Short mmCIF file of N, CA and C in Angstrom, two decimals:
data_model
loop_
_atom_site.label_atom_id
_atom_site.label_comp_id
_atom_site.label_asym_id
_atom_site.label_seq_id
_atom_site.Cartn_x
_atom_site.Cartn_y
_atom_site.Cartn_z
N MET X 1340 -3.33 -14.77 2.73
CA MET X 1340 -2.78 -13.24 2.60
C MET X 1340 -3.80 -12.46 2.62
N ARG X 1341 -4.61 -12.45 2.87
CA ARG X 1341 -5.74 -11.48 2.77
C ARG X 1341 -6.62 -11.34 4.40
N ASN X 1342 -5.90 -11.80 5.10
CA ASN X 1342 -6.96 -11.75 6.69
C ASN X 1342 -6.10 -10.50 7.24
N ILE X 1343 -6.04 -9.51 6.76
CA ILE X 1343 -5.13 -8.46 6.89
C ILE X 1343 -6.58 -7.03 6.75
N ASN X 1344 -6.67 -6.07 7.93
CA ASN X 1344 -7.35 -5.15 7.69
C ASN X 1344 -6.84 -3.86 6.70
N GLU X 1345 -7.37 -3.02 6.18
CA GLU X 1345 -7.33 -1.88 5.33
C GLU X 1345 -6.08 -1.12 6.41
N SER X 1346 -6.35 -0.87 7.42
CA SER X 1346 -5.48 0.01 8.53
C SER X 1346 -4.07 -0.80 8.01
N ALA X 1347 -4.00 -1.89 8.86
CA ALA X 1347 -2.71 -2.49 8.18
C ALA X 1347 -2.22 -2.47 7.10
N GLU X 1348 -3.13 -2.81 6.22
CA GLU X 1348 -2.27 -2.55 4.77
C GLU X 1348 -1.65 -1.19 4.31
N ASN X 1349 -2.39 -0.03 5.05
CA ASN X 1349 -2.05 0.98 4.60
C ASN X 1349 -0.98 1.40 5.58
N TYR X 1350 -0.38 0.92 6.68
CA TYR X 1350 0.84 0.84 7.28
C TYR X 1350 1.88 0.22 6.31
N LEU X 1351 1.64 -1.10 6.14
CA LEU X 1351 2.59 -1.82 5.38
C LEU X 1351 2.72 -1.15 3.93
N GLU X 1352 2.18 -0.61 3.41
CA GLU X 1352 2.37 0.48 1.72
C GLU X 1352 3.27 1.40 2.30
N THR X 1353 2.78 2.47 3.29
CA THR X 1353 3.34 3.83 3.87
C THR X 1353 5.16 3.20 3.88
N ILE X 1354 5.21 1.72 4.95
CA ILE X 1354 6.97 1.43 4.84
C ILE X 1354 7.23 1.35 4.03
N LEU X 1355 6.52 0.64 2.58
CA LEU X 1355 7.43 0.49 1.34
C LEU X 1355 7.35 1.80 0.78
N ILE X 1356 6.61 2.92 0.65
CA ILE X 1356 6.72 4.02 0.09
C ILE X 1356 8.06 4.79 1.17
N LEU X 1357 8.05 4.75 2.06
CA LEU X 1357 8.82 5.43 3.05
C LEU X 1357 10.63 4.21 2.71
N SER X 1358 10.46 3.69 2.35
CA SER X 1358 11.60 2.55 2.49
C SER X 1358 12.63 2.79 1.33
N LYS X 1359 11.47 3.38 -0.02
CA LYS X 1359 12.10 3.97 -1.50
C LYS X 1359 12.98 5.23 -0.96
N THR X 1360 12.64 5.99 -0.23
CA THR X 1360 13.56 7.13 -0.46
C THR X 1360 14.45 7.32 0.93
N ARG X 1361 14.25 6.46 1.88
CA ARG X 1361 15.05 6.69 3.05
C ARG X 1361 15.77 5.05 3.48
N PRO X 1362 16.97 5.36 3.86
CA PRO X 1362 17.94 4.42 4.24
C PRO X 1362 17.09 3.31 5.29
N VAL X 1363 16.55 4.04 5.94
CA VAL X 1363 15.85 3.07 7.09
C VAL X 1363 14.45 3.80 7.51
N VAL X 1364 13.62 3.01 7.95
CA VAL X 1364 12.23 3.45 8.31
C VAL X 1364 11.93 3.08 9.85
N ARG X 1365 11.14 4.19 10.62
CA ARG X 1365 11.08 4.05 12.00
C ARG X 1365 9.42 4.80 12.17
N SER X 1366 9.16 4.60 13.44
CA SER X 1366 7.90 4.64 14.17
C SER X 1366 7.81 6.62 13.53
N VAL X 1367 8.54 7.13 13.95
CA VAL X 1367 8.13 8.72 14.06
C VAL X 1367 8.25 9.25 12.49
N ASP X 1368 8.73 8.25 11.40
CA ASP X 1368 8.61 8.50 10.00
C ASP X 1368 7.35 8.44 9.90
N ILE X 1369 6.80 7.12 9.92
CA ILE X 1369 5.36 6.77 9.18
C ILE X 1369 4.44 7.69 10.13
N ALA X 1370 4.74 8.20 11.55
CA ALA X 1370 3.52 8.88 11.63
C ALA X 1370 3.60 10.45 11.25
N GLU X 1371 4.83 10.91 11.20
CA GLU X 1371 5.19 12.12 10.43
C GLU X 1371 4.34 12.15 8.84
N PHE X 1372 4.42 10.90 8.22
CA PHE X 1372 4.25 11.08 6.97
C PHE X 1372 2.92 10.94 6.75
N LEU X 1373 2.02 10.01 7.76
CA LEU X 1373 0.65 9.92 7.66
C LEU X 1373 -0.48 10.37 8.70
N GLY X 1374 0.46 11.67 9.17
CA GLY X 1374 -0.21 12.82 10.18
C GLY X 1374 -0.73 11.83 11.48
N PHE X 1375 -0.18 10.91 11.89
CA PHE X 1375 -0.67 10.34 12.79
C PHE X 1375 0.35 10.41 14.03
N LYS X 1376 -0.60 10.35 15.58
CA LYS X 1376 0.41 10.25 16.49
C LYS X 1376 1.23 8.98 16.93
N LYS X 1377 2.36 9.53 17.27
CA LYS X 1377 3.44 8.29 17.07
C LYS X 1377 3.06 6.98 18.00
N SER X 1378 1.97 6.92 19.39
CA SER X 1378 1.50 6.41 19.99
C SER X 1378 0.58 5.24 19.32
N SER X 1379 -0.28 5.84 18.62
CA SER X 1379 -0.94 4.91 17.53
C SER X 1379 -0.66 4.28 16.13
N VAL X 1380 0.91 4.68 16.19
CA VAL X 1380 1.61 4.19 15.18
C VAL X 1380 2.36 3.03 15.71
N SER X 1381 2.74 2.97 16.98
CA SER X 1381 3.45 2.10 18.25
C SER X 1381 2.43 0.72 18.08
N VAL X 1382 1.19 0.91 18.70
CA VAL X 1382 0.22 0.00 18.82
C VAL X 1382 0.39 -0.73 17.41
N ALA X 1383 0.48 0.21 16.00
CA ALA X 1383 -0.10 -0.23 14.74
C ALA X 1383 1.32 -1.60 14.77
N MET X 1384 2.32 -1.00 15.05
CA MET X 1384 3.25 -1.71 14.44
C MET X 1384 3.74 -2.74 15.70
N LYS X 1385 2.96 -2.93 16.76
CA LYS X 1385 3.33 -4.21 17.52
C LYS X 1385 2.18 -5.11 16.89
N ASN X 1386 1.03 -4.64 16.72
CA ASN X 1386 0.27 -5.74 15.87
C ASN X 1386 0.85 -6.29 14.22
N LEU X 1387 1.48 -5.59 13.74
CA LEU X 1387 1.98 -6.08 12.53
C LEU X 1387 3.61 -7.05 12.91
N ARG X 1388 4.25 -6.28 13.74
CA ARG X 1388 5.15 -7.58 14.37
C ARG X 1388 4.47 -8.87 15.03
N GLU X 1389 3.42 -8.64 15.66
CA GLU X 1389 3.20 -10.17 15.88
C GLU X 1389 2.47 -10.88 14.97
N LYS X 1390 2.05 -10.30 13.90
CA LYS X 1390 1.66 -10.79 12.60
C LYS X 1390 2.94 -11.59 11.48
N GLU X 1391 4.04 -11.06 12.26
CA GLU X 1391 5.00 -11.27 11.27
C GLU X 1391 5.02 -10.46 10.02
N HIS X 1392 4.42 -9.61 9.88
CA HIS X 1392 4.51 -8.83 8.62
C HIS X 1392 5.76 -7.66 8.42
N ILE X 1393 6.44 -7.34 9.81
CA ILE X 1393 7.38 -6.52 9.91
C ILE X 1393 8.28 -7.22 11.21
N THR X 1394 9.51 -6.76 10.75
CA THR X 1394 10.69 -6.95 11.94
C THR X 1394 10.85 -5.15 12.50
N VAL X 1395 11.62 -5.47 13.83
CA VAL X 1395 11.94 -4.10 14.47
C VAL X 1395 13.00 -4.42 15.33
N THR X 1396 13.97 -3.77 14.92
CA THR X 1396 15.30 -4.27 15.37
C THR X 1396 15.47 -3.30 16.84
N LYS X 1397 16.34 -3.31 17.62
CA LYS X 1397 16.04 -2.52 18.67
C LYS X 1397 16.72 -1.45 18.88
N GLU X 1398 17.35 -0.70 17.41
CA GLU X 1398 17.21 0.83 17.34
C GLU X 1398 16.14 1.34 17.02
N GLY X 1399 14.82 0.63 16.55
CA GLY X 1399 13.36 1.11 16.01
C GLY X 1399 13.28 1.02 14.52
N PHE X 1400 14.21 0.34 13.57
CA PHE X 1400 14.37 0.61 12.52
C PHE X 1400 13.61 -0.73 11.62
N ILE X 1401 12.51 -0.41 11.19
CA ILE X 1401 11.19 -1.01 10.75
C ILE X 1401 11.55 -1.85 9.69
N TYR X 1402 11.15 -3.02 9.06
CA TYR X 1402 11.93 -3.79 8.02
C TYR X 1402 10.48 -4.56 7.57
N LEU X 1403 10.14 -4.96 6.35
CA LEU X 1403 9.22 -5.49 6.00
C LEU X 1403 9.76 -7.06 6.08
N THR X 1404 8.92 -7.91 6.67
CA THR X 1404 9.21 -9.40 6.30
C THR X 1404 8.45 -9.66 4.66
N GLU X 1405 8.66 -10.75 4.30
CA GLU X 1405 8.30 -11.49 3.08
C GLU X 1405 7.08 -11.32 2.84
N SER X 1406 5.85 -11.25 3.81
CA SER X 1406 4.87 -11.37 3.93
C SER X 1406 3.97 -10.14 3.73
N GLY X 1407 4.68 -9.06 4.95
CA GLY X 1407 4.74 -7.52 4.71
C GLY X 1407 4.70 -7.28 3.26
N GLN X 1408 6.30 -7.26 2.66
CA GLN X 1408 6.50 -7.09 1.61
C GLN X 1408 5.32 -7.44 0.05
N GLU X 1409 4.76 -8.57 0.39
CA GLU X 1409 3.79 -9.29 -0.41
C GLU X 1409 2.58 -8.26 -0.49
N ILE X 1410 2.27 -8.27 0.91
CA ILE X 1410 1.24 -7.28 0.96
C ILE X 1410 0.99 -5.60 0.54
N ALA X 1411 2.38 -5.61 0.92
CA ALA X 1411 2.78 -4.02 0.62
C ALA X 1411 2.61 -3.71 -0.59
N ASP X 1412 3.33 -4.71 -1.56
CA ASP X 1412 3.89 -4.71 -2.86
C ASP X 1412 2.30 -4.36 -3.80
N MET X 1413 1.38 -5.40 -3.59
CA MET X 1413 0.22 -5.94 -3.74
C MET X 1413 -0.43 -4.40 -3.43
N ILE X 1414 -0.72 -3.72 -2.39
CA ILE X 1414 -1.55 -2.15 -2.67
C ILE X 1414 -0.56 -1.40 -3.07
N TYR X 1415 0.67 -1.33 -2.87
CA TYR X 1415 0.90 -0.28 -3.94
C TYR X 1415 1.07 -0.39 -5.50
N GLU X 1416 0.89 -1.31 -5.51
CA GLU X 1416 0.43 -1.77 -7.31
C GLU X 1416 -1.09 -1.33 -7.72
N ARG X 1417 -1.97 -1.70 -6.84
CA ARG X 1417 -3.29 -1.07 -6.95
C ARG X 1417 -3.27 0.26 -6.98
N HIS X 1418 -2.81 0.79 -6.02
CA HIS X 1418 -2.93 2.37 -5.75
C HIS X 1418 -2.66 2.83 -7.00
N GLU X 1419 -1.07 2.50 -7.55
CA GLU X 1419 -0.61 3.07 -8.76
C GLU X 1419 -1.45 2.92 -10.03
N VAL X 1420 -2.12 1.60 -10.51
CA VAL X 1420 -2.58 1.39 -11.42
C VAL X 1420 -4.11 2.06 -11.23
N LEU X 1421 -4.81 2.03 -10.16
CA LEU X 1421 -5.70 2.91 -9.88
C LEU X 1421 -5.97 4.22 -10.04
N SER X 1422 -5.12 4.90 -9.65
CA SER X 1422 -5.00 6.17 -9.12
C SER X 1422 -4.55 6.78 -11.24
N ASN X 1423 -3.89 6.00 -11.66
CA ASN X 1423 -3.26 6.21 -13.19
C ASN X 1423 -4.29 6.19 -14.05
N TRP X 1424 -4.91 5.13 -13.68
CA TRP X 1424 -6.12 4.74 -14.75
C TRP X 1424 -7.47 6.04 -14.32
N LEU X 1425 -7.74 6.19 -13.35
CA LEU X 1425 -8.55 7.36 -12.80
C LEU X 1425 -8.21 8.49 -13.56
N SER X 1426 -7.10 8.91 -13.42
CA SER X 1426 -6.41 10.20 -13.94
C SER X 1426 -6.66 10.20 -15.37
N SER X 1427 -6.08 9.25 -16.20
CA SER X 1427 -6.08 8.82 -17.45
C SER X 1427 -8.03 9.13 -18.17
N LEU X 1428 -8.66 8.92 -17.26
CA LEU X 1428 -9.99 8.98 -17.43
C LEU X 1428 -10.54 10.46 -17.08
N GLY X 1429 -9.57 11.34 -16.73
CA GLY X 1429 -10.11 12.67 -16.85
C GLY X 1429 -10.30 13.39 -15.22
N VAL X 1430 -10.59 12.31 -14.20
CA VAL X 1430 -10.53 12.44 -12.96
C VAL X 1430 -9.34 13.23 -12.47
N ASN X 1431 -9.95 14.34 -11.31
CA ASN X 1431 -8.66 15.24 -10.76
C ASN X 1431 -8.03 14.42 -10.52
N PRO X 1432 -6.47 14.42 -10.35
CA PRO X 1432 -5.45 13.57 -9.65
C PRO X 1432 -5.42 13.59 -8.36
N ASP X 1433 -6.05 14.62 -7.71
CA ASP X 1433 -6.31 14.26 -5.99
C ASP X 1433 -6.92 13.76 -5.75
N ILE X 1434 -8.25 13.98 -6.84
CA ILE X 1434 -9.54 12.89 -6.42
C ILE X 1434 -9.29 11.66 -6.69
N ALA X 1435 -8.44 11.17 -7.91
CA ALA X 1435 -8.06 9.87 -8.42
C ALA X 1435 -7.41 9.35 -7.29
N ALA X 1436 -6.23 9.85 -6.32
CA ALA X 1436 -5.38 8.92 -5.88
C ALA X 1436 -5.95 8.96 -4.31
N SER X 1437 -6.99 9.85 -4.19
CA SER X 1437 -8.04 9.61 -2.93
C SER X 1437 -8.80 8.15 -2.77
N ASP X 1438 -9.68 8.12 -4.29
CA ASP X 1438 -10.53 7.30 -4.47
C ASP X 1438 -9.81 5.55 -4.65
N ALA X 1439 -8.47 6.05 -5.35
CA ALA X 1439 -7.56 4.78 -4.97
C ALA X 1439 -7.03 4.07 -4.61
N CYS X 1440 -7.06 5.21 -2.97
CA CYS X 1440 -6.97 4.94 -1.73
C CYS X 1440 -8.03 3.80 -0.69
N ARG X 1441 -9.31 4.43 -1.61
CA ARG X 1441 -10.03 3.51 -0.83
C ARG X 1441 -10.46 2.25 -1.75
N ILE X 1442 -10.55 2.35 -3.29
CA ILE X 1442 -10.55 1.14 -4.23
C ILE X 1442 -9.90 -0.11 -4.00
N GLU X 1443 -8.59 0.14 -3.02
CA GLU X 1443 -6.98 -0.63 -3.50
C GLU X 1443 -7.65 -1.73 -2.25
N HIS X 1444 -8.25 -1.34 -1.37
CA HIS X 1444 -8.70 -1.99 -0.33
C HIS X 1444 -9.58 -3.40 -0.41
N VAL X 1445 -10.38 -3.07 -1.28
CA VAL X 1445 -11.92 -3.57 -1.63
C VAL X 1445 -12.01 -4.58 -2.59
N ILE X 1446 -11.44 -4.00 -3.78
CA ILE X 1446 -11.45 -4.81 -4.82
C ILE X 1446 -10.93 -6.29 -4.90
N SER X 1447 -11.74 -6.85 -5.39
CA SER X 1447 -10.95 -8.02 -5.51
C SER X 1447 -9.93 -8.73 -6.70
N LYS X 1448 -9.44 -9.49 -6.60
CA LYS X 1448 -8.24 -9.61 -7.52
C LYS X 1448 -8.77 -10.03 -8.83
N GLU X 1449 -10.12 -10.30 -9.10
CA GLU X 1449 -10.21 -10.72 -10.45
C GLU X 1449 -10.95 -9.25 -10.96
N SER X 1450 -11.80 -8.74 -10.25
CA SER X 1450 -11.68 -7.65 -10.87
C SER X 1450 -10.35 -6.16 -10.87
N PHE X 1451 -9.65 -6.55 -10.25
CA PHE X 1451 -8.51 -5.74 -10.49
C PHE X 1451 -7.79 -6.21 -11.64
N ASP X 1452 -7.19 -7.60 -11.34
CA ASP X 1452 -6.76 -8.09 -12.95
C ASP X 1452 -7.26 -7.88 -14.18
N ALA X 1453 -8.78 -7.85 -13.90
CA ALA X 1453 -9.48 -7.45 -15.14
C ALA X 1453 -9.42 -6.10 -15.67
N ILE X 1454 -9.09 -5.11 -14.98
CA ILE X 1454 -8.85 -3.69 -14.81
C ILE X 1454 -7.27 -3.58 -15.70
N LYS X 1455 -6.54 -4.24 -15.19
CA LYS X 1455 -5.21 -4.23 -15.52
C LYS X 1455 -5.18 -4.71 -17.00
N LYS X 1456 -6.01 -5.40 -17.48
CA LYS X 1456 -5.94 -6.48 -18.66
C LYS X 1456 -6.19 -5.67 -19.79
N HIS X 1457 -7.26 -4.93 -19.15
CA HIS X 1457 -8.24 -3.79 -20.24
C HIS X 1457 -6.95 -2.23 -20.51
N ILE X 1458 -6.67 -2.15 -19.25
CA ILE X 1458 -5.68 -1.09 -19.24
C ILE X 1458 -4.72 -1.52 -20.43
N SER X 1459 -4.19 -2.54 -20.19
CA SER X 1459 -2.90 -3.31 -21.02
C SER X 1459 -3.85 -3.04 -22.56
N ARG X 1460 -4.80 -3.50 -22.81
CA ARG X 1460 -5.29 -3.77 -24.05
C ARG X 1460 -5.22 -2.21 -24.82
N ILE X 1461 -5.77 -1.12 -23.86
CA ILE X 1461 -6.26 -0.18 -24.78
C ILE X 1461 -4.71 0.63 -24.68
N SER X 1462 -3.92 0.21 -24.06
CA SER X 1462 -2.66 1.08 -24.29
C SER X 1462 -1.67 0.45 -25.39
N SER X 1463 -2.41 -0.87 -25.72
CA SER X 1463 -1.13 -1.15 -26.97
C SER X 1463 -2.28 -1.06 -28.15
N GLY X 1464 -3.42 -0.60 -28.14
CA GLY X 1464 -3.99 -0.07 -29.17
C GLY X 1464 -5.33 -0.60 -29.19
N LYS X 1465 -5.26 -2.26 -28.83
CA LYS X 1465 -6.36 -2.80 -29.13
C LYS X 1465 -7.47 -2.83 -28.03
N VAL X 1466 -8.55 -1.78 -28.28
CA VAL X 1466 -9.83 -1.97 -27.33
C VAL X 1466 -10.86 -2.89 -27.14
N PHE X 1467 -10.60 -3.84 -27.85
CA PHE X 1467 -11.66 -5.08 -27.76
C PHE X 1467 -11.01 -6.21 -27.82
#
């Protein structure tokens, strides 16, 4: 599942985020959300479609496939957990979100799972 680049992960995560608040997601919505040119987004959507991470209807509505959903969910969870954790450590929320955005793409599953487990222990009152 992880033979996908950071840019593609960001696009899939963006589709997921937009789909939570909109009935449909289109390339123009993604471009607007990310501040990218529509032409750049169109190229990325073509690549994601070829890798079968999304489907695009004839009306231009973009939907995550099962593999696209898996990747988007994983990246989104990492972003949320890391961003909230860094904020709880006293990091400025904007910096925490920015750092989480970079970390979420390079952290190993093992390290992320260890952080989640540690956070869970701390929040349940067990420090060690």
